Coordinates of C-alpha atoms in Angstrom, one line a residue:
X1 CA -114.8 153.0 -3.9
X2 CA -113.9 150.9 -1.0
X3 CA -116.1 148.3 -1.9
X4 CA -113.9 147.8 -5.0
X5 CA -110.6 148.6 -3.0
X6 CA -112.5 145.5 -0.7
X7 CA -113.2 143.0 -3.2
X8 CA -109.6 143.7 -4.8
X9 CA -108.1 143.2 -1.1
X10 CA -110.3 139.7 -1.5
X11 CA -109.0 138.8 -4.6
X12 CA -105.2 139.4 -3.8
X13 CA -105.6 137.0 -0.6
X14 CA -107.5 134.2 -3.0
X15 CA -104.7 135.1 -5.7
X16 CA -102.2 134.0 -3.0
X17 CA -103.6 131.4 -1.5
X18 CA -104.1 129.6 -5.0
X19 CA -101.0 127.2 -5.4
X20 CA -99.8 127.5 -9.0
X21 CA -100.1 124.8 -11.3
X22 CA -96.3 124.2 -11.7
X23 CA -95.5 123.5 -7.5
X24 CA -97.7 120.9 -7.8
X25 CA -96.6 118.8 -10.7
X26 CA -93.1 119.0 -9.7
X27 CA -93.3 117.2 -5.9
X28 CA -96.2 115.0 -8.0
X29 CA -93.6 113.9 -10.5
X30 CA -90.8 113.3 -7.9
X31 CA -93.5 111.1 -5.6
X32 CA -94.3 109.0 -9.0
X33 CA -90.2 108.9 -9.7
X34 CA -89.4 107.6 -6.2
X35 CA -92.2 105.3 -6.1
X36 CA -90.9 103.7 -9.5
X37 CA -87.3 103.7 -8.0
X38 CA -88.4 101.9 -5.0
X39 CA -90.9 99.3 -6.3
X40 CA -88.9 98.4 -9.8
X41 CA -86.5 97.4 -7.6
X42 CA -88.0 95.2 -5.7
X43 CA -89.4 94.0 -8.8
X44 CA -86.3 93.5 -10.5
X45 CA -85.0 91.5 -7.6
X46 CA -88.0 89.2 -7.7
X47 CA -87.7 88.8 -11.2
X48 CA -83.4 87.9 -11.0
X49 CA -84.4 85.9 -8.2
X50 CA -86.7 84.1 -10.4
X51 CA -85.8 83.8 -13.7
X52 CA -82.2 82.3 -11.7
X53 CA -84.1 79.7 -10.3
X54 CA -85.5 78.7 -13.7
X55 CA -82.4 78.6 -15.4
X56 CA -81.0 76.4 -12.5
X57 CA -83.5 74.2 -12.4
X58 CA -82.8 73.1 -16.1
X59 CA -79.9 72.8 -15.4
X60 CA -80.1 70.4 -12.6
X61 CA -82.7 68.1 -14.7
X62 CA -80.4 68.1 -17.4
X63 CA -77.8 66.5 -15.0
X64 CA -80.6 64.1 -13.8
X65 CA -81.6 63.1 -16.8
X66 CA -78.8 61.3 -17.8
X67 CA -78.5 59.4 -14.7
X68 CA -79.3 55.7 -14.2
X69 CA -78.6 52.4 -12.2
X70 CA -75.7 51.9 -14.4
X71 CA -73.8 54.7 -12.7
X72 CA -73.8 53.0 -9.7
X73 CA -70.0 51.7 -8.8
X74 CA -68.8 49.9 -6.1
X75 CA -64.6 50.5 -5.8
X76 CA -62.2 48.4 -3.0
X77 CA -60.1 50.7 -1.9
X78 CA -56.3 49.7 -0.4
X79 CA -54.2 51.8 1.3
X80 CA -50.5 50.0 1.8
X81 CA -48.4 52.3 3.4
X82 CA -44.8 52.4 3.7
X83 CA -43.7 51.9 7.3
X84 CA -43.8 48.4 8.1
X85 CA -45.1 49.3 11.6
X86 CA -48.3 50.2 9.7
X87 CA -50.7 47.9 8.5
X88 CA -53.0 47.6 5.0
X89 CA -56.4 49.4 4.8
X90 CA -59.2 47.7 3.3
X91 CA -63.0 50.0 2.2
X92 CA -65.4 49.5 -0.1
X93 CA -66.5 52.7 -1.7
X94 CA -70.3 52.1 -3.3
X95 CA -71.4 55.1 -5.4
X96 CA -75.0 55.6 -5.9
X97 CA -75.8 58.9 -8.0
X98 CA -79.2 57.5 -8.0
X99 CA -80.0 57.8 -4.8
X100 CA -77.2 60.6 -4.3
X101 CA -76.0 58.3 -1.9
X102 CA -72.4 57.6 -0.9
X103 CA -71.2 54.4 1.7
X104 CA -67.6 54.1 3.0
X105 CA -67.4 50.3 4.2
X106 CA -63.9 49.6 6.3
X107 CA -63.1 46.3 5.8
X108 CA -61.1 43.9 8.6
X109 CA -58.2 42.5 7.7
X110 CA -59.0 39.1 9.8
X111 CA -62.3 39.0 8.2
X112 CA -62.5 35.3 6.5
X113 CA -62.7 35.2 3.0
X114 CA -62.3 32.3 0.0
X115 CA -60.3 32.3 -2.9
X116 CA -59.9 29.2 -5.2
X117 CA -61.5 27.0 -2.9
X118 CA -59.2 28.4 0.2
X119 CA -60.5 30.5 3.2
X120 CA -58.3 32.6 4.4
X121 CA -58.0 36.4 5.7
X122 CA -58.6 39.3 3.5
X123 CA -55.0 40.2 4.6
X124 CA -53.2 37.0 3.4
X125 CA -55.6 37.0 0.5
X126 CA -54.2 40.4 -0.5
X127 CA -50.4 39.4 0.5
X128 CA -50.5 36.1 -1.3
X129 CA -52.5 36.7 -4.1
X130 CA -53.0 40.4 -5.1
X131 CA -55.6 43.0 -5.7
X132 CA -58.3 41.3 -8.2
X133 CA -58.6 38.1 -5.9
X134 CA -58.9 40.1 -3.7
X135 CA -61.5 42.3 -5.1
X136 CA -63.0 39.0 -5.8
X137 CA -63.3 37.7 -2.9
X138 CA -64.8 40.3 -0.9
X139 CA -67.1 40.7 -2.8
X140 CA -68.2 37.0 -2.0
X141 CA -67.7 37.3 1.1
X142 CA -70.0 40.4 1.4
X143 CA -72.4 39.0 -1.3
X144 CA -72.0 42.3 -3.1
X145 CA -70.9 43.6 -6.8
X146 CA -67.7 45.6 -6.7
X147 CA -66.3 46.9 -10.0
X148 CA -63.2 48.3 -9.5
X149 CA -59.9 48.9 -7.2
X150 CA -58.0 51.7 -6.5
X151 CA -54.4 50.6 -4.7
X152 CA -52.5 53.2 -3.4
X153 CA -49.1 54.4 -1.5
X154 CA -48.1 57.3 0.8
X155 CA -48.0 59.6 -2.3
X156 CA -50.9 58.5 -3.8
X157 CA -53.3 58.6 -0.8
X158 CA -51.3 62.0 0.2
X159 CA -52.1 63.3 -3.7
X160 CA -55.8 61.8 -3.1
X161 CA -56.2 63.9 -0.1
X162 CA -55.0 66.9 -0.9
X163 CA -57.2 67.0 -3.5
X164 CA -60.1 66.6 -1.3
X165 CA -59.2 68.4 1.8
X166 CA -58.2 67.8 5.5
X167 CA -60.6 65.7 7.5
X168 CA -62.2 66.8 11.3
X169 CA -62.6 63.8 13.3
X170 CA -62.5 62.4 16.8
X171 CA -59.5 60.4 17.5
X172 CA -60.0 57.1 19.2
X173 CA -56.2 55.9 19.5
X174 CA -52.9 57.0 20.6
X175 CA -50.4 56.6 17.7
X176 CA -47.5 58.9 16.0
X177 CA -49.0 62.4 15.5
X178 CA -52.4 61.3 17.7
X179 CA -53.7 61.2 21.1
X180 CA -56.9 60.3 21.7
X181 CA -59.8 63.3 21.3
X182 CA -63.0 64.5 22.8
X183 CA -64.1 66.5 20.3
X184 CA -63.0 66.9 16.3
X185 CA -59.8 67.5 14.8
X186 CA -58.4 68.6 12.1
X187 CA -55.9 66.3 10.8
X188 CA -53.0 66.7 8.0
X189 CA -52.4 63.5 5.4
X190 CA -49.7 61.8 7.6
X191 CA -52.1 62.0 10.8
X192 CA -55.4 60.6 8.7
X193 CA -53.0 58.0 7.4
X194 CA -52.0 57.2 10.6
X195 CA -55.2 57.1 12.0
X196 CA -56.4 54.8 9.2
X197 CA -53.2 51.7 9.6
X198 CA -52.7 51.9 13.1
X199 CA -52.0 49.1 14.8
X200 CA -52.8 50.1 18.6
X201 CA -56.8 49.5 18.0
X202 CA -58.4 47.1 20.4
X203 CA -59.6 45.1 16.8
X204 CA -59.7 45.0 13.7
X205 CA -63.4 45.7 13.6
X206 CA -62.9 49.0 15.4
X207 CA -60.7 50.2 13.2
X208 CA -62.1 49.2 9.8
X209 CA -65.4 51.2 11.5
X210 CA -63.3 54.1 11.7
X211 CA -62.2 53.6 8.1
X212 CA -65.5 53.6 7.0
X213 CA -66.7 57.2 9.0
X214 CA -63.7 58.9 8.8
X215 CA -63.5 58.7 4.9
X216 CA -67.1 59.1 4.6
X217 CA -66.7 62.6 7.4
X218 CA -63.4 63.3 4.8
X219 CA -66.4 63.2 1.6
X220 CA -69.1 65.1 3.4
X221 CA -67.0 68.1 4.6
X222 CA -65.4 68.2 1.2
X223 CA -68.7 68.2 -0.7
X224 CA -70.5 70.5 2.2
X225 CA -67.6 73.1 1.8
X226 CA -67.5 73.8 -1.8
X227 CA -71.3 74.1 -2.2
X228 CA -71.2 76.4 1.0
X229 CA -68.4 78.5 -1.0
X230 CA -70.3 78.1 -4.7
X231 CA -73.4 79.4 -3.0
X232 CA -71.6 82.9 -1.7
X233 CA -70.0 83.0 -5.1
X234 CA -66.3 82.1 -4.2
X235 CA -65.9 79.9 -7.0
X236 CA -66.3 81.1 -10.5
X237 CA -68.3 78.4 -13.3
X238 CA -67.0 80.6 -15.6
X239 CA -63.9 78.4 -15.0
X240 CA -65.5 75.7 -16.0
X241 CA -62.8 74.0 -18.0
X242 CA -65.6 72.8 -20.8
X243 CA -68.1 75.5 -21.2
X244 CA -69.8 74.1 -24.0
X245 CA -71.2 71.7 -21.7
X246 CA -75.2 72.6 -20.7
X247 CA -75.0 72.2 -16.8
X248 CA -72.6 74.9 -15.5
X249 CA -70.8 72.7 -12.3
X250 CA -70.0 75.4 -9.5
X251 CA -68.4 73.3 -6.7
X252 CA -64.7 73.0 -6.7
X253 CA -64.5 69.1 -7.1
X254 CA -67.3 69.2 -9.6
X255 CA -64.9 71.7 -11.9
X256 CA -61.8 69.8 -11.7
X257 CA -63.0 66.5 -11.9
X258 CA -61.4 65.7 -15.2
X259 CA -57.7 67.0 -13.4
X260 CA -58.6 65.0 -10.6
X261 CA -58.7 61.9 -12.3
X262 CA -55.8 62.4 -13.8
X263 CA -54.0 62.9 -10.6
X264 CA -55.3 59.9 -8.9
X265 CA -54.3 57.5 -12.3
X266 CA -51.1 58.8 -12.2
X267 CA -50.4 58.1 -8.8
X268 CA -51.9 54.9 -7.6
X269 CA -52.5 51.5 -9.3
X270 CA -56.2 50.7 -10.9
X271 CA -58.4 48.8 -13.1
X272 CA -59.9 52.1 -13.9
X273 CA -60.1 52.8 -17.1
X274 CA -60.5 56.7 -19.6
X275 CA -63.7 55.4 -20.8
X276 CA -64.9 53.8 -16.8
X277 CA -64.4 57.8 -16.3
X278 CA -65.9 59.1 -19.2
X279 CA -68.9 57.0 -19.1
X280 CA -69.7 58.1 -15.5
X281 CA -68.2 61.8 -15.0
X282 CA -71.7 63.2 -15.0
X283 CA -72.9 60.8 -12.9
X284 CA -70.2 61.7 -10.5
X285 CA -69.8 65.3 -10.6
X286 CA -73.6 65.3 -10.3
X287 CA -73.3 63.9 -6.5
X288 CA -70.7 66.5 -5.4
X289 CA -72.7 69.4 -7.3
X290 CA -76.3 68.2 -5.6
X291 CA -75.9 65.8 -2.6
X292 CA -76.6 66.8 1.0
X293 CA -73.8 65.0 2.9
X294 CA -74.3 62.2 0.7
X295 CA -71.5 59.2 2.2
X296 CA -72.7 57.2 5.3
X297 CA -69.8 55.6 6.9
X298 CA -69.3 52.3 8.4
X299 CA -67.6 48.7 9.2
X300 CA -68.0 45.5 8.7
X301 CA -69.5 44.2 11.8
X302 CA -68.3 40.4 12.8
X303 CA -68.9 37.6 14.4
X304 CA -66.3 34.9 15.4
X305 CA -67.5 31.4 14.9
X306 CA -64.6 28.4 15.9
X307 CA -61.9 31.0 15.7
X308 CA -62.9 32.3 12.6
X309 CA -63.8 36.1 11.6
X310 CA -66.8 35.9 9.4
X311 CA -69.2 38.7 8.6
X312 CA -73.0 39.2 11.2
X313 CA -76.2 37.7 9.0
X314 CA -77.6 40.7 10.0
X315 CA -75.3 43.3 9.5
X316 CA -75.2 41.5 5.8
X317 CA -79.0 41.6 5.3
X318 CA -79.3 45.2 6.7
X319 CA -76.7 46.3 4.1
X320 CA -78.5 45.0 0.9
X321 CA -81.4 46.8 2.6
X322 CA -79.4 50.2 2.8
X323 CA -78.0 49.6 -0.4
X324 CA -80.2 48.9 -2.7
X325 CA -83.5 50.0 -0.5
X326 CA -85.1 46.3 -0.7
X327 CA -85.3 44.2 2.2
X328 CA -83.9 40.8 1.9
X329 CA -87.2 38.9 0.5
X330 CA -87.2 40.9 -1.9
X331 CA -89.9 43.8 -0.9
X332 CA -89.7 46.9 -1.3
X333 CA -88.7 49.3 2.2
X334 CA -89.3 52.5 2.4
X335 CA -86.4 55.1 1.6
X336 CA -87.5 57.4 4.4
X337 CA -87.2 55.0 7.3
X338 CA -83.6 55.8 8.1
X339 CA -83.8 53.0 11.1
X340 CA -84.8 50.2 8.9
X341 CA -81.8 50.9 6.3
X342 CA -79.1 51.4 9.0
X343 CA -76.6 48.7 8.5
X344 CA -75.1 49.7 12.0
X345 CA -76.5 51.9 14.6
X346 CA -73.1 52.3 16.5
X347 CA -71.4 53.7 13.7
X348 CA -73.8 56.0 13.0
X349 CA -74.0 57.1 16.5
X350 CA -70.2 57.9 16.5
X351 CA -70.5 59.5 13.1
X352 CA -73.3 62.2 14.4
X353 CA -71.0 62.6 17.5
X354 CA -68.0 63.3 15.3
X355 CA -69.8 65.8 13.2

């Protein structure tokens, strides 16, 4: 008898002991559930992360592909502005989607050029004679190819501006609006006009230098901003005013460009034509989509032989070499070697320091 009552007492202790079969699929199942929840998540951010980058990288050699030496422009800008206190600004813009690669070249206006058989200076050439000889005859001058020209007003350089965006830049001169500056600042139109046809620089040269790196700092602060503010999703390419168009352009300049164009045709006197545009829209929205602080700024550096302005052999030769990446016999240089293409180390200096 009470070895039976024991063995039952033995039994009911196992009986207890023994976990049932339901507790422990339930905290099983929950432990699988949680450990799907947790690492299909991570997965599925890899995979968005992924599968983004693959669709963006079709994308971008879509845009590439289409891309050649014939997109590269070279435009003469000139900024006349109203007040006769003021004087004429002279840059050549040279526009390499090749090479993602924009230069801003400030031109003097007591640098010597010849038209018809005449030297004179690039500002009497452009007061006597008018944009194309002009256009012309810088480009002699500078032995370089330029395509186009762009004139332009108040309005029309205020209009071109705002388009763009305020400039940050360290002001060298004292002037309407401007006293001289340590350190960046931000500067409306009338101020960056100012600061572009002033007349209290020491020469000519040092202020077609700053017309050169300020308009090149004006291009890389424009395109650095909107891919800073495409990358954190402020702009929407669902915007995109064509979408039927494969590459999806996400900056704010990119977007727009066709309105832009308009804009700056409507307000300022060109050569530019519709089909100039057409033909290299891609080419162009393609740099402000993809460069990395693409325009390097600068000014003709001179020399002044018998009285007359004329443009440093070297500065000339180190130009073609930053241009076009070939140094002046003809051989090849190589892209990487930032010193060897540097058409002038001062300017470059002063542009890093206004950064």
């Amino acid at each position: 008898m009470c070895r039976a009552y024991g063995c039952k007492i033995i039994m009911s202790v196992y009986t207890r002991r023994r976990p049932s079969a339901g507790s422990t699929a339930i905290p099983f199942m929950i432990t699988i559930l949680i450990s799907l929840i947790v690492f299909g998540g991570v997965a599925l951010y890899f995979y968005n992360k992924l599968t983004a980058k693959s669709k963006e990288l079709p994308m971008m050699q879509s845009a590439i592909s289409s891309i050649s030496d014939e997109d590269i422009n070279a435009i003469l800008f000139v900024l006349d502005p109203d007040a006769e206190d003021k004087q004429t600004a002279v840059m050549m813009l040279r526009f390499d989607p090749v090479r993602k690669q924009i230069f801003t070249l400030g031109i003097p206006l007591d640098l010597q050029v010849t038209h018809e058989g005449r030297s004179m200076s690039v500002g009497a050439c452009y007061t006597d004679y008018g944009l194309e000889p002009l256009k012309n005859a810088v480009a002699k001058t500078l032995d370089q190819e330029i395509d186009r020209y762009i004139l332009m007003d108040d309005s029309g350089f205020e209009k071109l501006v705002n388009l763009i965006g305020n400039v940050e830049y360290i002001v060298p001169i004292k002037d309407t609006g401007l006293r001289p500056s340590e350190t960046s600042v931000m500067l409306d139109c009338k101020q960056f006009e100012t600061l572009l046809t002033s007349n209290h620089y020491s020469s000519e040269e040092e202020r077609s230098t700053v017309i050169g790196m300020s308009v090149a700092q004006l291009l890389n602060q424009c395109i650095d901003n909107d891919q800073k503010r495409s990358s954190t999703g402020s702009n929407d390419s669902s915007k995109d005013s064509d979408p039927s168009k494969k590459v999806v352009w996400k900056t704010r300049v990119a977007r727009n460009l066709d309105s832009y164009f308009s804009t700056v045709i409507n307000t300022t006197q060109t050569d530019i034509t519709a089909m100039d545009f057409s033909n290299h829209e891609h080419a162009i929205r393609y740099v402000f989509e993809y460069g990395q602080a693409p325009a390097r700024g600068m000014g003709v550096v001179c020399d002044l032989q018998d009285g007359i302005v004329v443009p440093n052999q070297v500065f000339l030769d180190n130009l073609k070499i930053a241009f076009y990446q070939v140094s002046v016999n003809g051989e090849g240089t190589d892209e990487t070697n930032g010193e060897a293409a540097e058409p002038d180390g001062e300017a470059t200096e002063q542009s890093e320091a206004a950064e």
